mmCIF file of C-alpha atoms in Angstrom:
data_model
loop_
_atom_site.group_PDB
_atom_site.id
_atom_site.type_symbol
_atom_site.label_atom_id
_atom_site.label_comp_id
_atom_site.label_asym_id
_atom_site.label_seq_id
_atom_site.Cartn_x
_atom_site.Cartn_y
_atom_site.Cartn_z
ATOM 1 C CA MET T 10 -8.859 -3.194 60.236
ATOM 2 C CA LYS T 11 -6.580 -6.154 61.055
ATOM 3 C CA LYS T 12 -6.200 -6.982 57.355
ATOM 4 C CA ASN T 13 -4.919 -3.469 56.717
ATOM 5 C CA ASP T 14 -2.498 -3.787 59.659
ATOM 6 C CA GLN T 15 -1.050 -6.949 58.079
ATOM 7 C CA PHE T 16 -0.711 -5.074 54.788
ATOM 8 C CA TYR T 17 1.191 -2.196 56.400
ATOM 9 C CA ASP T 18 3.553 -4.610 58.168
ATOM 10 C CA LYS T 19 4.530 -6.158 54.829
ATOM 11 C CA GLN T 20 4.474 -2.853 52.940
ATOM 12 C CA TYR T 21 7.080 -1.311 55.234
ATOM 13 C CA GLU T 22 9.124 -4.499 55.367
ATOM 14 C CA TRP T 23 9.300 -4.672 51.556
ATOM 15 C CA MET T 24 9.767 -0.948 50.965
ATOM 16 C CA ASN T 25 12.554 -0.690 53.514
ATOM 17 C CA LYS T 26 14.249 -3.770 52.068
ATOM 18 C CA PHE T 27 14.149 -2.726 48.415
ATOM 19 C CA THR T 28 13.898 1.087 48.514
ATOM 20 C CA GLY T 29 15.444 3.825 50.642
ATOM 21 C CA VAL T 30 14.072 6.351 53.130
ATOM 22 C CA ALA T 31 14.719 10.005 52.350
ATOM 23 C CA ILE T 32 13.123 13.392 52.946
ATOM 24 C CA GLY T 33 12.027 14.793 49.595
ATOM 25 C CA GLN T 34 10.802 18.115 48.290
ATOM 26 C CA TYR T 35 7.247 16.791 48.634
ATOM 27 C CA HIS T 36 7.619 16.495 52.411
ATOM 28 C CA HIS T 37 8.970 20.036 52.717
ATOM 29 C CA GLU T 38 6.033 21.274 50.630
ATOM 30 C CA LEU T 39 3.593 19.603 53.034
ATOM 31 C CA VAL T 40 5.271 21.378 55.949
ATOM 32 C CA GLY T 41 4.912 24.633 54.002
ATOM 33 C CA LEU T 42 1.191 23.945 53.476
ATOM 34 C CA VAL T 43 0.675 23.514 57.227
ATOM 35 C CA GLU T 44 2.682 26.649 58.030
ATOM 36 C CA LYS T 45 0.802 28.717 55.450
ATOM 37 C CA ASN T 46 -2.564 27.777 56.936
ATOM 38 C CA SER T 47 -1.667 27.899 60.635
ATOM 39 C CA GLN T 48 -0.759 30.517 63.210
ATOM 40 C CA GLN T 49 2.812 31.689 63.438
ATOM 41 C CA GLY T 50 5.168 28.999 64.673
ATOM 42 C CA PRO T 51 6.885 27.140 65.960
ATOM 43 C CA LEU T 52 3.854 24.866 66.015
ATOM 44 C CA HIS T 53 3.006 21.821 68.085
ATOM 45 C CA LEU T 54 2.111 19.274 65.394
ATOM 46 C CA LEU T 55 0.579 15.807 65.590
ATOM 47 C CA GLU T 56 1.057 13.423 62.665
ATOM 48 C CA LEU T 57 -1.150 10.333 62.486
ATOM 49 C CA GLY T 58 0.112 7.346 60.511
ATOM 50 C CA SER T 59 3.596 8.852 60.384
ATOM 51 C CA GLY T 60 5.287 5.940 58.610
ATOM 52 C CA ASN T 61 9.045 6.291 58.181
ATOM 53 C CA GLY T 62 8.876 9.855 59.479
ATOM 54 C CA GLU T 63 9.850 11.898 56.429
ATOM 55 C CA PHE T 64 7.211 14.592 57.032
ATOM 56 C CA ALA T 65 7.705 14.574 60.803
ATOM 57 C CA VAL T 66 11.464 15.054 60.515
ATOM 58 C CA ALA T 67 11.020 17.719 57.826
ATOM 59 C CA ALA T 68 8.709 19.599 60.229
ATOM 60 C CA ALA T 69 11.152 19.186 63.126
ATOM 61 C CA LEU T 70 13.918 20.603 60.917
ATOM 62 C CA ARG T 71 11.781 23.763 60.703
ATOM 63 C CA GLU T 72 11.836 23.885 64.546
ATOM 64 C CA HIS T 73 8.283 22.648 65.085
ATOM 65 C CA GLN T 74 7.554 20.276 67.971
ATOM 66 C CA VAL T 75 6.237 17.053 66.407
ATOM 67 C CA THR T 76 4.300 14.215 68.015
ATOM 68 C CA THR T 77 3.796 11.082 65.917
ATOM 69 C CA VAL T 78 1.597 7.993 66.172
ATOM 70 C CA ASP T 79 1.996 4.789 64.167
ATOM 71 C CA ILE T 80 1.286 1.104 64.739
ATOM 72 C CA ILE T 81 4.139 -0.292 62.605
ATOM 73 C CA GLN T 82 7.234 -0.892 64.711
ATOM 74 C CA LEU T 83 9.596 -1.121 61.719
ATOM 75 C CA ALA T 84 8.425 2.273 60.449
ATOM 76 C CA ILE T 85 8.945 3.799 63.894
ATOM 77 C CA GLN T 86 12.487 2.429 64.016
ATOM 78 C CA LYS T 87 13.206 4.032 60.638
ATOM 79 C CA MET T 88 11.712 7.320 61.844
ATOM 80 C CA ILE T 89 13.864 7.372 64.970
ATOM 81 C CA HIS T 90 16.946 6.660 62.851
ATOM 82 C CA LEU T 91 16.009 9.457 60.417
ATOM 83 C CA ALA T 92 15.479 11.860 63.332
ATOM 84 C CA LYS T 93 18.904 11.012 64.746
ATOM 85 C CA GLU T 94 20.536 11.491 61.337
ATOM 86 C CA ASN T 95 19.031 14.983 61.191
ATOM 87 C CA ASN T 96 19.650 15.865 64.870
ATOM 88 C CA VAL T 97 15.983 16.566 65.669
ATOM 89 C CA THR T 98 15.197 13.884 68.261
ATOM 90 C CA LYS T 99 14.649 16.518 70.970
ATOM 91 C CA ARG T 100 11.797 18.027 68.935
ATOM 92 C CA MET T 101 10.038 14.702 68.307
ATOM 93 C CA HIS T 102 7.765 12.600 70.534
ATOM 94 C CA VAL T 103 7.170 9.173 68.985
ATOM 95 C CA HIS T 104 4.288 6.857 69.985
ATOM 96 C CA HIS T 105 3.781 3.217 68.989
ATOM 97 C CA ASP T 106 0.011 3.132 69.378
ATOM 98 C CA SER T 107 -3.375 3.292 67.652
ATOM 99 C CA PHE T 108 -4.816 6.741 66.996
ATOM 100 C CA TYR T 109 -8.270 5.289 67.672
ATOM 101 C CA THR T 110 -7.410 4.672 71.329
ATOM 102 C CA ILE T 111 -4.412 6.854 72.249
ATOM 103 C CA GLN T 112 -4.998 9.788 74.613
ATOM 104 C CA PHE T 113 -3.036 13.029 74.883
ATOM 105 C CA ALA T 114 -2.761 15.498 77.723
ATOM 106 C CA ASP T 115 -1.690 18.273 75.353
ATOM 107 C CA LYS T 116 -3.642 20.046 72.605
ATOM 108 C CA PHE T 117 -2.163 20.592 69.161
ATOM 109 C CA ASP T 118 -1.945 23.552 66.797
ATOM 110 C CA ALA T 119 -2.242 21.273 63.774
ATOM 111 C CA ILE T 120 -2.945 17.595 63.093
ATOM 112 C CA CYS T 121 -1.915 15.887 59.851
ATOM 113 C CA TYR T 122 -3.023 12.591 58.342
ATOM 114 C CA TRP T 123 -1.426 12.184 54.935
ATOM 115 C CA ASP T 124 -2.397 9.424 52.523
ATOM 116 C CA GLY T 125 -4.158 6.930 54.770
ATOM 117 C CA PHE T 126 -7.632 8.115 55.798
ATOM 118 C CA GLY T 127 -10.380 5.556 55.166
ATOM 119 C CA VAL T 128 -9.232 2.531 57.170
ATOM 120 C CA GLY T 129 -12.191 0.623 58.577
ATOM 121 C CA ALA T 130 -15.872 1.561 58.438
ATOM 122 C CA ASP T 131 -17.559 4.975 58.513
ATOM 123 C CA GLU T 132 -17.844 4.646 62.282
ATOM 124 C CA ASP T 133 -14.065 4.371 62.543
ATOM 125 C CA GLN T 134 -13.615 7.573 60.516
ATOM 126 C CA GLN T 135 -16.156 9.335 62.740
ATOM 127 C CA LEU T 136 -14.326 8.168 65.873
ATOM 128 C CA LEU T 137 -11.027 9.397 64.483
ATOM 129 C CA LEU T 138 -12.473 12.784 63.523
ATOM 130 C CA SER T 139 -14.027 13.071 66.987
ATOM 131 C CA ASN T 140 -10.591 12.391 68.491
ATOM 132 C CA ILE T 141 -9.035 15.023 66.222
ATOM 133 C CA ASP T 142 -11.695 17.467 67.433
ATOM 134 C CA ILE T 143 -10.688 16.746 71.041
ATOM 135 C CA TRP T 144 -6.942 16.948 70.364
ATOM 136 C CA LEU T 145 -6.977 20.272 68.486
ATOM 137 C CA LYS T 146 -6.679 23.644 70.152
ATOM 138 C CA PRO T 147 -9.553 26.061 69.398
ATOM 139 C CA GLY T 148 -8.754 27.585 66.032
ATOM 140 C CA GLY T 149 -6.357 24.717 65.247
ATOM 141 C CA LYS T 150 -6.278 23.050 61.843
ATOM 142 C CA ALA T 151 -6.383 19.458 60.638
ATOM 143 C CA PHE T 152 -4.999 18.401 57.256
ATOM 144 C CA ILE T 153 -6.415 15.121 55.944
ATOM 145 C CA ASP T 154 -5.862 13.395 52.593
ATOM 146 C CA VAL T 155 -9.066 11.717 51.374
ATOM 147 C CA TYR T 156 -9.230 9.193 48.538
ATOM 148 C CA ALA T 157 -11.625 10.292 45.784
ATOM 149 C CA PRO T 158 -14.070 7.669 44.436
ATOM 150 C CA ASN T 159 -14.230 8.936 40.836
ATOM 151 C CA TYR T 160 -10.532 8.340 40.207
ATOM 152 C CA TRP T 161 -10.311 4.935 41.859
ATOM 153 C CA ARG T 162 -13.383 3.544 40.093
ATOM 154 C CA LYS T 163 -11.619 4.217 36.792
ATOM 155 C CA THR T 164 -8.287 2.816 38.011
ATOM 156 C CA ALA T 165 -9.592 -0.661 38.880
ATOM 157 C CA GLY T 166 -7.426 -3.395 37.366
ATOM 158 C CA GLN T 167 -4.335 -1.218 36.890
ATOM 159 C CA PHE T 168 -1.011 -3.016 37.406
ATOM 160 C CA VAL T 169 2.038 -1.077 38.644
ATOM 161 C CA LYS T 170 5.692 -2.048 39.153
ATOM 162 C CA ILE T 171 6.959 -0.173 42.197
ATOM 163 C CA SER T 172 10.400 -1.722 41.694
ATOM 164 C CA GLN T 173 11.838 -4.811 40.050
ATOM 165 C CA LYS T 174 10.849 -6.738 43.164
ATOM 166 C CA ILE T 175 7.603 -5.094 44.303
ATOM 167 C CA HIS T 176 4.403 -5.258 42.250
ATOM 168 C CA ARG T 177 0.958 -3.876 42.950
ATOM 169 C CA GLN T 178 -2.521 -3.864 41.435
ATOM 170 C CA TYR T 179 -5.510 -1.643 42.136
ATOM 171 C CA ASP T 180 -9.132 -2.709 42.282
ATOM 172 C CA TYR T 181 -12.363 -1.103 43.460
ATOM 173 C CA ASP T 182 -15.250 -2.358 45.576
ATOM 174 C CA LEU T 183 -18.182 -0.566 43.956
ATOM 175 C CA GLU T 184 -20.732 -1.671 46.544
ATOM 176 C CA ASN T 185 -18.778 -0.227 49.476
ATOM 177 C CA ASN T 186 -16.802 2.526 47.671
ATOM 178 C CA ARG T 187 -13.432 1.149 48.702
ATOM 179 C CA MET T 188 -10.089 1.349 46.929
ATOM 180 C CA LEU T 189 -8.335 -2.032 47.034
ATOM 181 C CA ASP T 190 -4.549 -2.048 46.757
ATOM 182 C CA SER T 191 -2.721 -5.397 46.474
ATOM 183 C CA TRP T 192 1.081 -5.757 46.821
ATOM 184 C CA TRP T 193 3.318 -8.763 46.244
ATOM 185 C CA LEU T 194 6.913 -9.698 45.499
ATOM 186 C CA SER T 195 7.732 -10.800 41.953
ATOM 187 C CA GLU T 196 9.221 -14.094 43.155
ATOM 188 C CA ASN T 197 6.178 -14.895 45.294
ATOM 189 C CA PRO T 198 2.977 -13.718 43.527
ATOM 190 C CA ASP T 199 0.791 -15.974 45.667
ATOM 191 C CA GLU T 200 1.631 -14.043 48.847
ATOM 192 C CA LYS T 201 -0.421 -10.911 48.243
ATOM 193 C CA LYS T 202 -1.245 -8.334 50.900
ATOM 194 C CA GLN T 203 -4.129 -5.919 50.394
ATOM 195 C CA GLN T 204 -5.229 -2.667 51.946
ATOM 196 C CA SER T 205 -8.789 -1.411 51.673
ATOM 197 C CA LEU T 206 -9.543 2.305 52.051
ATOM 198 C CA ARG T 207 -12.983 3.899 52.012
ATOM 199 C CA CYS T 208 -13.249 6.636 49.365
ATOM 200 C CA TYR T 209 -15.408 9.703 50.085
ATOM 201 C CA ASP T 210 -16.691 12.484 47.912
ATOM 202 C CA VAL T 211 -16.854 15.874 49.606
ATOM 203 C CA VAL T 212 -20.548 15.577 50.535
ATOM 204 C CA GLU T 213 -19.927 12.201 52.194
ATOM 205 C CA PHE T 214 -16.943 13.558 54.081
ATOM 206 C CA GLU T 215 -18.973 16.523 55.358
ATOM 207 C CA LYS T 216 -21.438 14.074 56.936
ATOM 208 C CA LEU T 217 -18.603 12.523 58.956
ATOM 209 C CA ILE T 218 -17.928 15.770 60.847
ATOM 210 C CA THR T 219 -21.520 16.790 61.627
ATOM 211 C CA SER T 220 -21.225 15.810 65.309
ATOM 212 C CA THR T 221 -17.899 17.636 65.816
ATOM 213 C CA SER T 222 -16.905 21.286 66.100
ATOM 214 C CA LEU T 223 -14.823 20.905 62.934
ATOM 215 C CA SER T 224 -15.670 22.772 59.743
ATOM 216 C CA ILE T 225 -14.183 22.565 56.267
ATOM 217 C CA GLU T 226 -12.017 25.574 55.531
ATOM 218 C CA GLU T 227 -10.616 24.473 52.174
ATOM 219 C CA ILE T 228 -10.536 21.544 49.748
ATOM 220 C CA ILE T 229 -7.304 21.162 47.776
ATOM 221 C CA PRO T 230 -7.427 18.718 44.823
ATOM 222 C CA GLY T 231 -4.333 16.572 44.414
ATOM 223 C CA GLY T 232 -2.879 14.999 41.304
ATOM 224 C CA LYS T 233 -3.519 11.993 39.123
ATOM 225 C CA MET T 234 -1.501 9.384 37.287
ATOM 226 C CA ASP T 235 -2.112 9.051 33.556
ATOM 227 C CA TYR T 236 -1.463 5.352 33.024
ATOM 228 C CA ASN T 237 -1.586 5.688 29.236
ATOM 229 C CA SER T 238 1.444 8.003 29.154
ATOM 230 C CA TRP T 239 2.844 7.110 32.623
ATOM 231 C CA VAL T 240 2.936 10.815 33.450
ATOM 232 C CA TYR T 241 1.919 12.133 36.854
ATOM 233 C CA HIS T 242 -0.013 15.420 36.859
ATOM 234 C CA GLU T 243 0.513 17.196 40.186
ATOM 235 C CA ARG T 244 -2.636 19.348 40.148
ATOM 236 C CA VAL T 245 -5.903 18.431 38.438
ATOM 237 C CA SER T 246 -9.580 19.200 39.011
ATOM 238 C CA LEU T 247 -11.389 17.729 42.017
ATOM 239 C CA ASN T 248 -13.342 15.424 39.696
ATOM 240 C CA GLU T 249 -10.108 13.949 38.290
ATOM 241 C CA ALA T 250 -7.866 13.845 41.372
ATOM 242 C CA MET T 251 -6.872 10.573 43.051
ATOM 243 C CA MET T 252 -7.221 12.313 46.417
ATOM 244 C CA TYR T 253 -7.911 15.720 47.887
ATOM 245 C CA THR T 254 -6.666 17.399 51.036
ATOM 246 C CA VAL T 255 -9.312 18.673 53.438
ATOM 247 C CA ILE T 256 -8.271 21.521 55.718
ATOM 248 C CA LEU T 257 -10.483 21.515 58.817
ATOM 249 C CA GLN T 258 -10.703 24.197 61.481
ATOM 250 C CA LYS T 259 -11.784 23.618 65.053
ATOM 251 C CA ASN T 260 -14.422 26.167 65.978
ATOM 252 C CA GLU T 261 -14.578 27.810 69.379
ATOM 253 C CA VAL T 262 -18.058 26.465 70.180
ATOM 254 C CA ARG T 263 -19.037 22.819 69.615
ATOM 255 C CA LEU T 264 -21.765 22.523 67.001
#
């Protein structure tokens, strides 16, 4: 996982240098998804891999109590600044830590992990899901974005310009079902940083939760990018989607 950590350090450094941080409609829609599928609020939310804090602050603006965990110090600094700008610091509890080792005294109504699941080996995913099982209140929900193998197999080799300065290219490790995502600056193409995320189909994901009290409540297919037309389609079939969101419920009795 250390290689991914190095990637995230550079990713946030470059993104914060060449692009801005702002809460968008997308982040408000994610908050709405959690609210729609959870008990009446305000909720006590936990966000894993919270990045620059756009979702967390959007949730705090809706009067939810939000706890966040991230390992990237620069991202946490940006999140704290964003929280101050929006006057929600009192509703946010920010942790610079690993969600594989952190412990919480409280239980949460909902746990969110957007666009990042798949770091490390299957055992790491199982450990994380076991932690989520422990951290959730009975009847609580977890919302996890999972990368879909069908899409990323077809996307291997695709080059993308994120900005004039930041370039990226996708690849796919067929043997291990991992999406490979390389970033570099245009003036320094030899300094590439790469993240590797394990992709799971639904059957494979179900196997990861067999030793927990979590059950799948809903699968929501995401969108896909059509690289021929450079048009993003927000909702496509599960077979076409680049990722899908799994909504998990914690059952009262451990399976």
